[in-house]
Structures are given as C-alpha cells and as structure tokens.
GROMACS .gro file of C-alpha atoms in nm:
model
  498
    1MET     CA    1   3.545 -16.090  -4.413
    2SER     CA    2   3.341 -16.148  -4.168
    3ASP     CA    3   2.950 -16.109  -4.142
    4GLU     CA    4   2.765 -15.791  -3.938
    5LEU     CA    5   2.553 -16.026  -3.659
    6LEU     CA    6   2.279 -15.880  -3.467
    7ASP     CA    7   2.296 -15.900  -3.048
    8TYR     CA    8   2.002 -16.313  -3.085
    9ASP     CA    9   1.774 -16.086  -2.804
   10ASP     CA   10   1.716 -15.760  -3.013
   11VAL     CA   11   1.622 -15.962  -3.330
   12MET     CA   12   1.405 -16.119  -3.129
   13ALA     CA   13   1.286 -15.759  -3.029
   14ALA     CA   14   1.219 -15.679  -3.351
   15TYR     CA   15   1.151 -15.916  -3.623
   16ASP     CA   16   0.988 -16.331  -3.610
   17PRO     CA   17   1.229 -16.557  -3.690
   18VAL     CA   18   0.986 -16.806  -3.998
   19LEU     CA   19   1.152 -17.197  -4.047
   20GLY     CA   20   1.093 -17.453  -4.320
   21LEU     CA   21   1.302 -17.762  -4.318
   22GLU     CA   22   1.296 -17.979  -4.588
   23VAL     CA   23   1.506 -18.304  -4.541
   24HIS     CA   24   1.599 -18.600  -4.757
   25VAL     CA   25   1.684 -18.918  -4.584
   26GLU     CA   26   1.801 -19.234  -4.748
   27LEU     CA   27   1.632 -19.537  -4.743
   28ASN     CA   28   1.896 -19.845  -4.643
   29THR     CA   29   1.706 -20.095  -4.923
   30ALA     CA   30   1.871 -20.352  -5.042
   31SER     CA   31   1.841 -20.264  -5.356
   32LYS     CA   32   1.833 -19.909  -5.560
   33MET     CA   33   1.567 -19.705  -5.712
   34TRP     CA   34   1.459 -19.809  -6.007
   35CYS     CA   35   1.761 -20.142  -6.035
   36GLY     CA   36   1.884 -20.399  -5.911
   37CYS     CA   37   2.189 -20.263  -5.775
   38SER     CA   38   2.344 -20.312  -5.422
   39THR     CA   39   2.328 -20.022  -5.187
   40LYS     CA   40   2.529 -20.119  -4.949
   41PRO     CA   41   2.804 -19.861  -4.865
   42GLY     CA   42   3.127 -19.810  -4.837
   43GLN     CA   43   3.283 -20.016  -5.196
   44ALA     CA   44   3.506 -19.972  -5.431
   45PRO     CA   45   3.338 -19.615  -5.657
   46ASN     CA   46   3.184 -19.744  -5.930
   47THR     CA   47   3.146 -20.134  -5.888
   48GLN     CA   48   2.754 -20.038  -5.839
   49VAL     CA   49   2.636 -19.905  -6.110
   50CYS     CA   50   2.470 -20.073  -6.460
   51PRO     CA   51   2.311 -19.956  -6.737
   52VAL     CA   52   2.002 -19.766  -6.556
   53CYS     CA   53   2.216 -19.646  -6.292
   54LEU     CA   54   2.421 -19.477  -6.582
   55GLY     CA   55   2.168 -19.362  -6.781
   56LEU     CA   56   2.219 -19.558  -7.077
   57PRO     CA   57   1.992 -19.602  -7.416
   58GLY     CA   58   1.736 -19.846  -7.384
   59SER     CA   59   1.768 -19.864  -7.086
   60LEU     CA   60   1.440 -19.900  -6.805
   61PRO     CA   61   1.361 -19.786  -6.458
   62VAL     CA   62   1.134 -20.032  -6.274
   63VAL     CA   63   1.039 -19.929  -5.926
   64ASN     CA   64   1.136 -20.046  -5.620
   65ALA     CA   65   0.855 -20.167  -5.417
   66LYS     CA   66   1.008 -20.225  -5.106
   67ALA     CA   67   1.056 -19.751  -5.098
   68VAL     CA   68   0.674 -19.733  -5.204
   69GLU     CA   69   0.644 -19.921  -4.882
   70SER     CA   70   0.842 -19.722  -4.727
   71ALA     CA   71   0.742 -19.387  -4.869
   72ILE     CA   72   0.359 -19.424  -4.710
   73ARG     CA   73   0.453 -19.610  -4.341
   74ILE     CA   74   0.719 -19.277  -4.324
   75GLY     CA   75   0.430 -19.030  -4.454
   76LEU     CA   76   0.196 -19.260  -4.227
   77ALA     CA   77   0.443 -19.154  -3.957
   78LEU     CA   78   0.366 -18.778  -3.991
   79ASN     CA   79  -0.019 -18.767  -4.023
   80CYS     CA   80   0.001 -18.763  -4.397
   81ASP     CA   81  -0.282 -18.813  -4.656
   82ILE     CA   82  -0.188 -19.148  -4.835
   83ALA     CA   83  -0.240 -19.073  -5.247
   84GLU     CA   84  -0.433 -19.290  -5.408
   85TRP     CA   85  -0.247 -19.192  -5.688
   86CYS     CA   86   0.074 -19.041  -5.750
   87ARG     CA   87   0.292 -19.019  -6.089
   88PHE     CA   88   0.673 -18.920  -6.136
   89ALA     CA   89   0.853 -18.653  -6.265
   90ARG     CA   90   1.180 -18.624  -6.457
   91LYS     CA   91   1.384 -18.337  -6.326
   92ASN     CA   92   1.591 -18.117  -6.525
   93TYR     CA   93   1.886 -17.899  -6.331
   94PHE     CA   94   2.297 -17.976  -6.416
   95TYR     CA   95   2.417 -18.260  -6.277
   96PRO     CA   96   2.766 -18.324  -6.285
   97ASP     CA   97   2.755 -18.685  -6.047
   98MET     CA   98   2.382 -18.789  -6.260
   99ALA     CA   99   2.479 -18.940  -6.638
  100LYS     CA  100   2.148 -18.938  -6.727
  101ASP     CA  101   2.137 -18.545  -6.645
  102TYR     CA  102   1.793 -18.523  -6.472
  103GLN     CA  103   1.677 -18.672  -6.182
  104ILE     CA  104   1.365 -18.892  -6.165
  105SER     CA  105   1.142 -18.748  -5.883
  106GLN     CA  106   0.791 -18.602  -5.804
  107SER     CA  107   0.653 -18.296  -5.889
  108ASP     CA  108   0.319 -18.187  -5.825
  109GLU     CA  109   0.184 -18.522  -5.733
  110PRO     CA  110   0.410 -18.656  -5.383
  111ILE     CA  111   0.296 -18.975  -5.277
  112CYS     CA  112   0.269 -18.797  -4.904
  113VAL     CA  113   0.032 -18.433  -4.811
  114ASP     CA  114  -0.116 -18.292  -4.567
  115GLY     CA  115   0.069 -18.433  -4.239
  116HIS     CA  116   0.221 -18.224  -3.920
  117VAL     CA  117   0.402 -18.362  -3.624
  118ASP     CA  118   0.471 -18.217  -3.226
  119VAL     CA  119   0.784 -18.145  -3.075
  120GLU     CA  120   0.902 -18.060  -2.742
  121VAL     CA  121   1.072 -17.739  -2.637
  122ASP     CA  122   1.091 -17.674  -2.268
  123GLY     CA  123   0.757 -17.798  -2.174
  124GLU     CA  124   0.618 -17.619  -2.415
  125THR     CA  125   0.484 -17.816  -2.751
  126PHE     CA  126   0.505 -17.670  -3.134
  127ARG     CA  127   0.302 -17.824  -3.443
  128VAL     CA  128   0.512 -17.853  -3.752
  129GLU     CA  129   0.369 -17.890  -4.049
  130ILE     CA  130   0.466 -18.125  -4.307
  131GLU     CA  131   0.318 -18.021  -4.682
  132ARG     CA  132   0.409 -18.302  -4.849
  133VAL     CA  133   0.672 -18.598  -4.858
  134HIS     CA  134   0.773 -18.779  -5.156
  135MET     CA  135   0.998 -19.056  -5.410
  136GLU     CA  136   1.356 -18.987  -5.570
  137GLU     CA  137   1.668 -19.116  -5.681
  138ASP     CA  138   2.007 -19.001  -5.474
  139ALA     CA  139   2.312 -18.839  -5.723
  140GLY     CA  140   2.669 -18.996  -5.721
  141LYS     CA  141   2.946 -18.856  -5.495
  142LEU     CA  142   3.223 -18.644  -5.632
  143SER     CA  143   3.496 -18.564  -5.586
  144HIS     CA  144   3.731 -18.208  -5.574
  145GLN     CA  145   4.123 -18.318  -5.742
  146GLY     CA  146   4.467 -18.121  -5.703
  147GLY     CA  147   4.327 -17.810  -5.431
  148SER     CA  148   4.356 -17.774  -5.040
  149THR     CA  149   4.077 -17.756  -4.914
  150GLY     CA  150   3.856 -18.116  -5.125
  151ARG     CA  151   3.592 -17.851  -5.255
  152ILE     CA  152   3.588 -17.745  -5.722
  153ASN     CA  153   3.727 -17.441  -5.584
  154GLY     CA  154   4.108 -17.394  -5.678
  155ALA     CA  155   4.051 -17.815  -5.818
  156ASP     CA  156   4.291 -17.957  -6.070
  157TYR     CA  157   3.988 -18.222  -6.161
  158SER     CA  158   3.713 -18.399  -6.007
  159LEU     CA  159   3.632 -18.811  -6.009
  160VAL     CA  160   3.260 -18.890  -5.963
  161ASP     CA  161   3.109 -19.212  -5.817
  162TYR     CA  162   2.802 -19.299  -5.980
  163ASN     CA  163   2.727 -19.624  -5.736
  164ARG     CA  164   2.465 -19.408  -5.412
  165ALA     CA  165   2.337 -19.275  -5.814
  166GLY     CA  166   1.966 -19.393  -5.800
  167VAL     CA  167   1.956 -19.449  -5.425
  168PRO     CA  168   1.649 -19.417  -5.309
  169LEU     CA  169   1.589 -19.069  -5.132
  170MET     CA  170   1.282 -18.968  -4.932
  171GLU     CA  171   1.190 -18.614  -4.901
  172ILE     CA  172   1.043 -18.480  -4.584
  173VAL     CA  173   0.952 -18.095  -4.650
  174THR     CA  174   0.799 -17.841  -4.386
  175ARG     CA  175   0.536 -17.584  -4.504
  176PRO     CA  176   0.657 -17.244  -4.307
  177VAL     CA  177   0.686 -17.272  -3.953
  178ARG     CA  178   0.579 -16.896  -3.785
  179GLY     CA  179   0.524 -16.856  -3.396
  180LEU     CA  180   0.854 -16.968  -3.268
  181GLY     CA  181   0.986 -16.653  -3.170
  182ALA     CA  182   1.368 -16.735  -2.997
  183LYS     CA  183   1.301 -17.126  -2.961
  184ALA     CA  184   1.277 -17.133  -3.341
  185PRO     CA  185   1.704 -17.263  -3.338
  186GLU     CA  186   1.565 -17.604  -3.056
  187VAL     CA  187   1.247 -17.635  -3.161
  188GLY     CA  188   1.445 -17.727  -3.601
  189ARG     CA  189   1.662 -17.965  -3.320
  190ALA     CA  190   1.398 -18.104  -3.181
  191TYR     CA  191   1.151 -18.127  -3.536
  192MET     CA  192   1.531 -18.310  -3.674
  193THR     CA  193   1.582 -18.555  -3.361
  194HIS     CA  194   1.251 -18.600  -3.399
  195LEU     CA  195   1.243 -18.727  -3.710
  196ARG     CA  196   1.607 -18.860  -3.631
  197GLU     CA  197   1.462 -19.104  -3.397
  198LEU     CA  198   1.180 -19.172  -3.658
  199MET     CA  199   1.274 -19.255  -3.941
  200ARG     CA  200   1.511 -19.549  -3.724
  201ALA     CA  201   1.193 -19.675  -3.515
  202LEU     CA  202   1.092 -19.735  -3.885
  203GLY     CA  203   1.340 -19.942  -4.001
  204VAL     CA  204   1.353 -19.745  -4.331
  205SER     CA  205   1.713 -19.571  -4.261
  206GLU     CA  206   1.993 -19.603  -4.036
  207ALA     CA  207   1.983 -19.210  -4.004
  208ARG     CA  208   2.281 -19.141  -3.975
  209MET     CA  209   2.355 -18.697  -3.997
  210GLU     CA  210   2.741 -18.693  -4.022
  211GLN     CA  211   2.706 -19.054  -4.296
  212GLY     CA  212   2.428 -18.795  -4.524
  213ASN     CA  213   2.157 -19.047  -4.432
  214MET     CA  214   1.938 -18.759  -4.279
  215ARG     CA  215   2.026 -18.442  -4.443
  216CYS     CA  216   1.918 -18.097  -4.352
  217ASP     CA  217   1.873 -17.805  -4.580
  218ALA     CA  218   1.741 -17.513  -4.322
  219ASN     CA  219   1.494 -17.270  -4.440
  220VAL     CA  220   1.539 -16.944  -4.161
  221SER     CA  221   1.334 -16.575  -4.272
  222LEU     CA  222   1.265 -16.337  -4.042
  223MET     CA  223   0.911 -16.068  -4.053
  224PRO     CA  224   0.873 -15.749  -3.890
  225LYS     CA  225   0.670 -15.735  -3.540
  226GLY     CA  226   0.330 -15.712  -3.638
  227SER     CA  227   0.334 -15.743  -4.017
  228ASP     CA  228   0.179 -16.014  -4.129
  229GLU     CA  229   0.410 -16.043  -4.461
  230LEU     CA  230   0.713 -16.329  -4.480
  231GLY     CA  231   1.024 -16.261  -4.522
  232THR     CA  232   1.294 -16.299  -4.751
  233ARG     CA  233   1.437 -16.654  -4.641
  234THR     CA  234   1.803 -16.780  -4.697
  235GLU     CA  235   1.849 -17.202  -4.755
  236THR     CA  236   2.135 -17.314  -4.555
  237LYS     CA  237   2.185 -17.627  -4.726
  238ASN     CA  238   2.270 -18.039  -4.576
  239VAL     CA  239   2.370 -17.984  -4.256
  240ASN     CA  240   2.498 -18.192  -4.119
  241SER     CA  241   2.371 -18.289  -3.708
  242LEU     CA  242   2.181 -18.208  -3.478
  243ARG     CA  243   2.369 -17.920  -3.306
  244SER     CA  244   2.465 -17.772  -3.679
  245VAL     CA  245   2.079 -17.736  -3.700
  246GLU     CA  246   2.027 -17.475  -3.458
  247ASN     CA  247   2.358 -17.353  -3.486
  248ALA     CA  248   2.329 -17.259  -3.854
  249LEU     CA  249   1.956 -17.086  -3.799
  250ARG     CA  250   2.054 -16.941  -3.463
  251TYR     CA  251   2.354 -16.743  -3.694
  252GLU     CA  252   2.134 -16.650  -3.926
  253ILE     CA  253   1.881 -16.538  -3.746
  254ARG     CA  254   2.136 -16.273  -3.639
  255ARG     CA  255   2.343 -16.228  -3.998
  256GLN     CA  256   1.935 -16.194  -4.119
  257GLY     CA  257   1.903 -15.918  -3.854
  258ALA     CA  258   2.245 -15.704  -3.824
  259VAL     CA  259   2.120 -15.692  -4.231
  260LEU     CA  260   1.776 -15.566  -4.197
  261GLN     CA  261   1.868 -15.352  -3.942
  262SER     CA  262   2.142 -15.175  -4.083
  263GLY     CA  263   1.886 -15.037  -4.379
  264GLY     CA  264   2.005 -15.363  -4.633
  265ARG     CA  265   1.789 -15.585  -4.809
  266VAL     CA  266   1.871 -16.039  -4.761
  267LYS     CA  267   1.972 -16.163  -4.982
  268GLN     CA  268   1.722 -16.505  -5.097
  269GLU     CA  269   2.047 -16.718  -5.199
  270THR     CA  270   2.194 -17.088  -5.057
  271ARG     CA  271   2.440 -17.036  -4.830
  272HIS     CA  272   2.678 -17.306  -4.665
  273TRP     CA  273   2.724 -17.446  -4.358
  274GLN     CA  274   3.058 -17.409  -4.213
  275GLU     CA  275   3.197 -17.629  -3.924
  276ALA     CA  276   3.489 -17.489  -3.800
  277GLU     CA  277   3.372 -17.125  -3.826
  278GLY     CA  278   3.041 -17.206  -3.718
  279THR     CA  279   2.915 -16.939  -4.017
  280THR     CA  280   2.731 -16.952  -4.244
  281SER     CA  281   2.843 -16.853  -4.644
  282SER     CA  282   2.689 -16.712  -4.919
  283GLY     CA  283   2.676 -17.021  -5.217
  284ARG     CA  284   2.430 -16.951  -5.532
  285SER     CA  285   2.194 -16.679  -5.548
  286LYS     CA  286   1.802 -16.814  -5.586
  287GLU     CA  287   1.671 -16.460  -5.647
  288GLN     CA  288   1.478 -16.611  -5.992
  289ALA     CA  289   1.308 -16.926  -5.988
  290GLU     CA  290   1.434 -17.224  -6.116
  291ASP     CA  291   1.187 -17.399  -6.422
  292TYR     CA  292   1.330 -17.780  -6.315
  293ARG     CA  293   1.120 -17.837  -6.675
  294TYR     CA  294   0.908 -18.024  -6.487
  295PHE     CA  295   0.747 -18.381  -6.716
  296PRO     CA  296   0.575 -18.683  -6.607
  297GLU     CA  297   0.842 -18.923  -6.632
  298PRO     CA  298   0.689 -19.120  -6.967
  299ASP     CA  299   0.951 -19.444  -6.818
  300LEU     CA  300   0.744 -19.539  -6.545
  301VAL     CA  301   0.356 -19.580  -6.478
  302PRO     CA  302   0.191 -19.400  -6.162
  303VAL     CA  303   0.182 -19.541  -5.836
  304ALA     CA  304  -0.180 -19.578  -5.698
  305PRO     CA  305  -0.176 -19.712  -5.348
  306SER     CA  306  -0.499 -19.974  -5.224
  307ARG     CA  307  -0.623 -19.855  -4.907
  308GLU     CA  308  -0.630 -20.178  -4.796
  309TRP     CA  309  -0.239 -20.157  -4.800
  310VAL     CA  310  -0.215 -19.874  -4.593
  311GLU     CA  311  -0.426 -19.956  -4.384
  312GLU     CA  312  -0.161 -20.330  -4.320
  313LEU     CA  313   0.133 -20.125  -4.371
  314ARG     CA  314  -0.032 -19.815  -4.098
  315ALA     CA  315  -0.043 -20.135  -3.812
  316THR     CA  316   0.305 -20.232  -3.838
  317LEU     CA  317   0.435 -19.819  -3.737
  318PRO     CA  318   0.603 -19.841  -3.439
  319GLU     CA  319   0.622 -19.671  -3.059
  320PRO     CA  320   0.607 -19.236  -3.141
  321PRO     CA  321   0.930 -19.083  -3.072
  322SER     CA  322   0.775 -18.913  -2.838
  323GLU     CA  323   0.486 -19.157  -2.614
  324ARG     CA  324   0.869 -19.381  -2.638
  325ARG     CA  325   1.141 -19.102  -2.442
  326ALA     CA  326   0.788 -19.013  -2.253
  327ARG     CA  327   0.769 -19.338  -2.093
  328LEU     CA  328   1.205 -19.416  -2.123
  329GLN     CA  329   1.216 -19.130  -1.875
  330ARG     CA  330   1.021 -19.279  -1.644
  331SER     CA  331   1.108 -19.550  -1.647
  332TRP     CA  332   1.496 -19.437  -1.603
  333GLY     CA  333   1.329 -19.236  -1.324
  334PHE     CA  334   1.599 -18.899  -1.510
  335THR     CA  335   1.533 -18.549  -1.474
  336ASP     CA  336   1.387 -18.359  -1.754
  337LEU     CA  337   1.749 -18.224  -1.807
  338GLU     CA  338   1.938 -18.510  -1.773
  339MET     CA  339   1.630 -18.625  -2.028
  340ARG     CA  340   1.777 -18.411  -2.217
  341ASP     CA  341   2.167 -18.461  -2.194
  342VAL     CA  342   2.080 -18.814  -2.347
  343LEU     CA  343   1.856 -18.674  -2.651
  344GLY     CA  344   2.228 -18.410  -2.759
  345ASN     CA  345   2.325 -18.735  -2.860
  346GLU     CA  346   2.279 -18.867  -3.127
  347GLY     CA  347   2.221 -19.215  -3.071
  348ALA     CA  348   2.200 -19.225  -2.732
  349ILE     CA  349   1.853 -19.287  -2.614
  350ASP     CA  350   1.909 -19.654  -2.824
  351LEU     CA  351   2.236 -19.755  -2.723
  352ILE     CA  352   2.071 -19.642  -2.394
  353ASP     CA  353   1.751 -19.846  -2.382
  354ALA     CA  354   1.949 -20.164  -2.514
  355THR     CA  355   2.243 -20.122  -2.181
  356VAL     CA  356   1.970 -20.083  -1.963
  357ALA     CA  357   1.795 -20.369  -2.129
  358ALA     CA  358   2.093 -20.538  -2.083
  359GLY     CA  359   2.167 -20.519  -1.708
  360ALA     CA  360   2.243 -20.196  -1.601
  361SER     CA  361   2.104 -19.937  -1.437
  362PRO     CA  362   1.968 -19.698  -1.637
  363ALA     CA  363   2.260 -19.390  -1.445
  364SER     CA  364   2.448 -19.616  -1.538
  365ALA     CA  365   2.432 -19.671  -1.915
  366LYS     CA  366   2.402 -19.292  -1.892
  367LYS     CA  367   2.728 -19.293  -1.754
  368TRP     CA  368   2.926 -19.479  -1.944
  369TRP     CA  369   2.750 -19.384  -2.313
  370LEU     CA  370   2.736 -18.995  -2.246
  371GLY     CA  371   3.078 -19.016  -2.021
  372GLU     CA  372   3.422 -19.184  -2.110
  373LEU     CA  373   3.258 -19.389  -2.448
  374ALA     CA  374   3.094 -19.013  -2.644
  375ARG     CA  375   3.449 -18.920  -2.544
  376ARG     CA  376   3.669 -19.132  -2.744
  377ALA     CA  377   3.341 -19.117  -2.992
  378ASN     CA  378   3.438 -18.737  -3.023
  379GLU     CA  379   3.791 -18.820  -3.034
  380THR     CA  380   3.826 -18.993  -3.393
  381GLY     CA  381   3.551 -18.874  -3.529
  382VAL     CA  382   3.273 -19.172  -3.557
  383ALA     CA  383   2.944 -19.223  -3.436
  384LEU     CA  384   2.861 -19.308  -3.058
  385ASP     CA  385   2.721 -19.678  -3.178
  386GLU     CA  386   3.119 -19.775  -3.355
  387VAL     CA  387   3.284 -19.680  -3.081
  388GLY     CA  388   3.409 -20.056  -3.061
  389MET     CA  389   3.216 -20.155  -2.761
  390SER     CA  390   2.873 -20.296  -2.775
  391THR     CA  391   2.573 -20.249  -2.581
  392ALA     CA  392   2.579 -20.598  -2.356
  393GLN     CA  393   2.981 -20.517  -2.294
  394VAL     CA  394   2.868 -20.213  -2.123
  395ALA     CA  395   2.613 -20.348  -1.965
  396ALA     CA  396   2.843 -20.565  -1.826
  397LEU     CA  397   3.163 -20.371  -1.745
  398GLN     CA  398   2.944 -20.215  -1.479
  399GLN     CA  399   2.869 -20.551  -1.330
  400LEU     CA  400   3.216 -20.538  -1.321
  401VAL     CA  401   3.243 -20.257  -1.117
  402GLU     CA  402   2.996 -20.322  -0.905
  403ALA     CA  403   3.009 -20.714  -0.772
  404GLY     CA  404   3.446 -20.447  -0.705
  405THR     CA  405   3.655 -20.690  -0.910
  406ILE     CA  406   3.725 -20.371  -1.072
  407ASN     CA  407   3.627 -19.969  -1.020
  408ASP     CA  408   3.600 -19.724  -1.271
  409LYS     CA  409   3.936 -19.623  -1.303
  410LEU     CA  410   4.070 -20.003  -1.348
  411ALA     CA  411   3.699 -19.940  -1.653
  412ARG     CA  412   3.859 -19.724  -1.840
  413GLN     CA  413   4.112 -19.993  -1.936
  414VAL     CA  414   3.909 -20.268  -1.975
  415ILE     CA  415   3.717 -20.022  -2.273
  416ASP     CA  416   4.045 -19.904  -2.423
  417GLY     CA  417   4.153 -20.332  -2.450
  418VAL     CA  418   3.734 -20.426  -2.574
  419ILE     CA  419   3.789 -20.128  -2.809
  420ALA     CA  420   4.162 -20.294  -2.883
  421GLY     CA  421   3.891 -20.640  -2.967
  422GLU     CA  422   4.075 -20.818  -2.712
  423GLY     CA  423   3.848 -20.945  -2.543
  424ASP     CA  424   3.500 -20.841  -2.339
  425PRO     CA  425   3.576 -20.651  -2.000
  426SER     CA  426   3.561 -20.992  -1.855
  427GLU     CA  427   3.880 -21.115  -2.074
  428VAL     CA  428   4.015 -20.802  -2.049
  429VAL     CA  429   4.030 -20.821  -1.702
  430GLU     CA  430   4.214 -21.145  -1.679
  431THR     CA  431   4.459 -21.050  -1.943
  432ARG     CA  432   4.554 -20.714  -1.887
  433GLY     CA  433   4.503 -20.887  -1.465
  434LEU     CA  434   4.316 -20.519  -1.397
  435ALA     CA  435   4.080 -20.704  -1.134
  436VAL     CA  436   4.091 -20.494  -0.809
  437VAL     CA  437   4.385 -20.631  -0.480
  438SER     CA  438   4.172 -20.717  -0.217
  439ASP     CA  439   4.386 -20.906  -0.024
  440ASP     CA  440   4.409 -20.725   0.295
  441GLY     CA  441   4.775 -20.829   0.352
  442ALA     CA  442   4.870 -20.659   0.011
  443LEU     CA  443   4.680 -20.416   0.112
  444GLY     CA  444   4.833 -20.369   0.429
  445ALA     CA  445   5.184 -20.404   0.351
  446ALA     CA  446   5.129 -20.081   0.102
  447ILE     CA  447   4.935 -19.930   0.427
  448ASP     CA  448   5.235 -19.955   0.629
  449GLU     CA  449   5.493 -19.847   0.369
  450ALA     CA  450   5.277 -19.510   0.308
  451ILE     CA  451   5.197 -19.452   0.703
  452ASP     CA  452   5.612 -19.507   0.769
  453ALA     CA  453   5.657 -19.309   0.501
  454ASN     CA  454   5.471 -19.007   0.637
  455PRO     CA  455   5.467 -18.988   1.027
  456ASP     CA  456   5.357 -18.633   1.018
  457ILE     CA  457   4.991 -18.744   0.836
  458ALA     CA  458   4.891 -19.083   1.015
  459HIS     CA  459   5.005 -18.858   1.315
  460LYS     CA  460   4.721 -18.600   1.245
  461ILE     CA  461   4.505 -18.906   1.158
  462ARG     CA  462   4.557 -19.000   1.578
  463ASP     CA  463   4.470 -18.696   1.675
  464GLY     CA  464   4.127 -18.711   1.523
  465LYS     CA  465   4.185 -18.570   1.202
  466VAL     CA  466   4.070 -18.839   0.935
  467GLN     CA  467   4.011 -18.624   0.657
  468ALA     CA  468   4.375 -18.587   0.598
  469ALA     CA  469   4.354 -19.027   0.522
  470GLY     CA  470   4.297 -18.898   0.193
  471ALA     CA  471   4.672 -18.829   0.122
  472LEU     CA  472   4.723 -19.196   0.268
  473ILE     CA  473   4.475 -19.397   0.071
  474GLY     CA  474   4.656 -19.164  -0.199
  475GLN     CA  475   5.001 -19.246  -0.191
  476VAL     CA  476   4.875 -19.661  -0.183
  477MET     CA  477   4.618 -19.603  -0.408
  478LYS     CA  478   4.994 -19.550  -0.647
  479ALA     CA  479   5.141 -19.802  -0.522
  480MET     CA  480   4.914 -20.078  -0.641
  481LYS     CA  481   4.853 -19.906  -0.961
  482GLY     CA  482   4.449 -19.868  -0.901
  483LYS     CA  483   4.441 -20.197  -0.789
  484ALA     CA  484   4.290 -20.166  -0.489
  485ASP     CA  485   3.996 -20.049  -0.278
  486ALA     CA  486   3.935 -19.707  -0.202
  487ALA     CA  487   3.662 -19.738   0.017
  488ARG     CA  488   3.842 -20.090   0.183
  489VAL     CA  489   4.196 -19.899   0.231
  490ARG     CA  490   3.980 -19.653   0.367
  491GLU     CA  491   3.921 -19.893   0.656
  492LEU     CA  492   4.202 -20.048   0.668
  493VAL     CA  493   4.401 -19.659   0.717
  494LEU     CA  494   4.159 -19.620   0.977
  495GLU     CA  495   4.155 -19.890   1.180
  496LYS     CA  496   4.541 -19.890   1.214
  497LEU     CA  497   4.563 -19.579   1.274
  498SER     CA  498   4.284 -19.548   1.550
   0.00000   0.00000   0.00000
C-alpha cells in the first residue's frame, strides 16, 4: 500500500521542517580499530579476523592510534572542540553481526564536540551545527540466503562475515537544524556533499557512499508554522547516495505532511529508503527510548590528546571544500549551474581537477566526465572513477581530438578500447585504425561518389543553397565510416560545387 503524500508547497505553507543527520564514516586505516587485522576490502569471508575481532575470551583490544589521529583531524575540520580526556564505552544491543554482542563506542564522553559547517544552496548560506563526533567500530556483514529479495524476510538462513567487524568508524551527529524552509532537502544533500569532499581531502576515508564507506541516517520532523516545539521525527536508515539523501528527505516531508494534515500522528520509527520506488518504508518503532546499558569499557584506557598534538594536527588540515570549490569555479570559469552539475556527480570535481592538471581544458574535462564516461558508469553500476579510464587518459583523448587525429564520434570508440584494456588513447587509435582521414584525394573520391548519387542536392548547392551540403557531408561521413574531418569535407564539397 502506497503512502499518502501532500504536495510539497502545501507542506511548506503549514510546517517548518527540522533535520538531524547522523553520518557514519568508515576510516581507511590499514588495520582495525582494536587489533592488527587488515581492513583490505573484497577478501574471502572471515579471513581477516582474530580473537579480538571475534570477541574470544581473554582477548584484549588496543586503540588504533591512526584512527584517533583521524578523528581529531575530522573534528578540527568541522570546527569542533577536541576533548582533553575521553573514554570508550560498551553499547549493549542485539548484534547478530558482532561476535561479542556489544559495540565499543563512545557514549557521553566523545572525542569531538560543538562544531559547525556552513553550506551554500542557491546562493544562500546555512549553518549546520555539529553536536559530536565519536569513535566506534563497524559491525560485520550479514548475507541472507534462500529468499528472492536478499532480505531477512523470506530467507532460509543467514551467513555472517566478520571481516568488517572492528573497522574504525566515526559517527558525526548534528544538532536539530532549523530554519531551512523549502530548501531542507537540498541543504541535507549539500551537507553530505561537504562531508564527502572533506573526508577525501583529509585522506581519512574513501567516502564512497555506494560502497558503504559513508552512510547517512536522515532524521526529519515537521513543526507547525509559528511553533517552537519539535515534531515527532522519523529516521531513514543507511541512505547511500547524495541524490537519495535529498529524495528521502523530500519524500518524508511530504509523507509526514499528509499524515498531520489528515489529523493523524507521525510515528517515531526507523524507515528504509527504497531506491527503485523512490519511497520510504516502515522499519521498527522507536516510540520507547532504548536502553543500551552503556558502561565504561574496562579493557581500554581513556584517550587524552595533548594540546600540542592537537595543534600539530590542525596544521595538517587541507583547504576547506567550500573554498576549494569557489577557487576551482573561478579558475575554470564555470557558471553556478555548471558547478552544481559537477557537484551533483560523486567524485567529479576531483576527476575534472586532475584532468585539467593533466593538460585538458576545464570545459573538455567536464564534457567527457559528465557526458560519455558518466553514462558508462551509470550503465555498468560503478563509481565514476572506476569506469576504467584515468584522468591522464581523458586528457590525452582530448588532445587527440584537438589535434584533429580523431573526432568526437571516433573518440567514443577510443574510449571503448581504453576501457577494454587495449592501451592508452594513442595506442587504441593506431591498433584500431581510427585516425581521421585527412588525405584530400581519398576525401575527394568519396565526395565525387556522393555528388553523382545525389544530383538534385548538388544542383541546390550550385544554386546557392549551401545548407543542403549537410546531406552530402552525411553521405561522405557514412562512406568513410566516420573517419573524416566533417569541416574539411564541407570545404571540399563547396569548392567542387561553387
């Protein structure tokens, strides 16, 4: 049964949305949070585990110093205060994918507190206040077997892979974000874009949402206009793309608006984003406060970063993403609309920047990455930087186009060859014989054949209707299998028929 939805403008006329975003960032440390097991992805199940990962009796965790360093750098980049003293706690919950059946996290003593970031939407700046950043460990991965959907409902049994259990995880929690109006979904997306760029700039995470390196739990509630009392919120779990964050928030705003407008009551619950349908579905109720029975982790000493160390780490912070975006936009000469197009494609800003550094113009780099290569990435279901072509190869491809060696149509065949592993663009052009035919003799013969086959069109051109030349040019290009310079063909056609 589908949810009733209220028109978005009608919701905005009656209510003010309030957001709360909880973001988990998986760090790219070489080893896990409490032990020396590798974090390398894609390995055979349960091959990167040890007594600590598996929670075996007598095993003792040891804090990963690199993870603590990353947490401090994240906090500093989010304008947080860094705790002079903090400690870990045990979060007790039913964890089918954690062998010890509790999670080591931080409760009321996180490492970073009271931060903020400013994000821009349509020229307007919105401040998102950060309540806390705390350290914890990731859980393992369950695979449900025997069902038709891959979910636990209907499955015959479940398998667990503990390779991911214990991977360092940072949770970034905002305070309720008010005053966003109709732009609330876009602000949610802009905030996630900021975090993704920041994590990559810091070098602490791959931040690939589609691979689960960065996951968002999107909370939203509605306040009646003129009220200061927060409404009942829902939490949409594990949203895994920038577009989905915006769409999930917009859907929930419309769904909650319909519930309230009809006199109903919004249930406090977790919900799940259904990408294919563009809807959320009910998960589990959160009407009652959960008691995780936190208590201090007895096997780990407190963490007390010295002020000197914190200041040393502050000096390593990269250029803030907002400043970098503004600098690149000025350098590239892109309009606001063009830049939004770039930012809307995950990872595109880094790829275009690197392609420009390799010698391509900003416009051509944008054309290839957001055009042909983005289309191929979408078709194959991979990230843009995993499409099979490097930034240097894209720059080399464009240089071949600009030199007249190939045209845009042939360039697409070159891309096929590069992705297939046939070498760099110049090698593909040579082995596939894709170079543009520039020999006037060969072109002239093909033009003569086209004129002989189309005397009526030739007559129109002789009478001054030069726009009719397009038909002859098309015939020549077809005969040359696209390996002709269309501009040169045009010149030769008009010369012959002038």
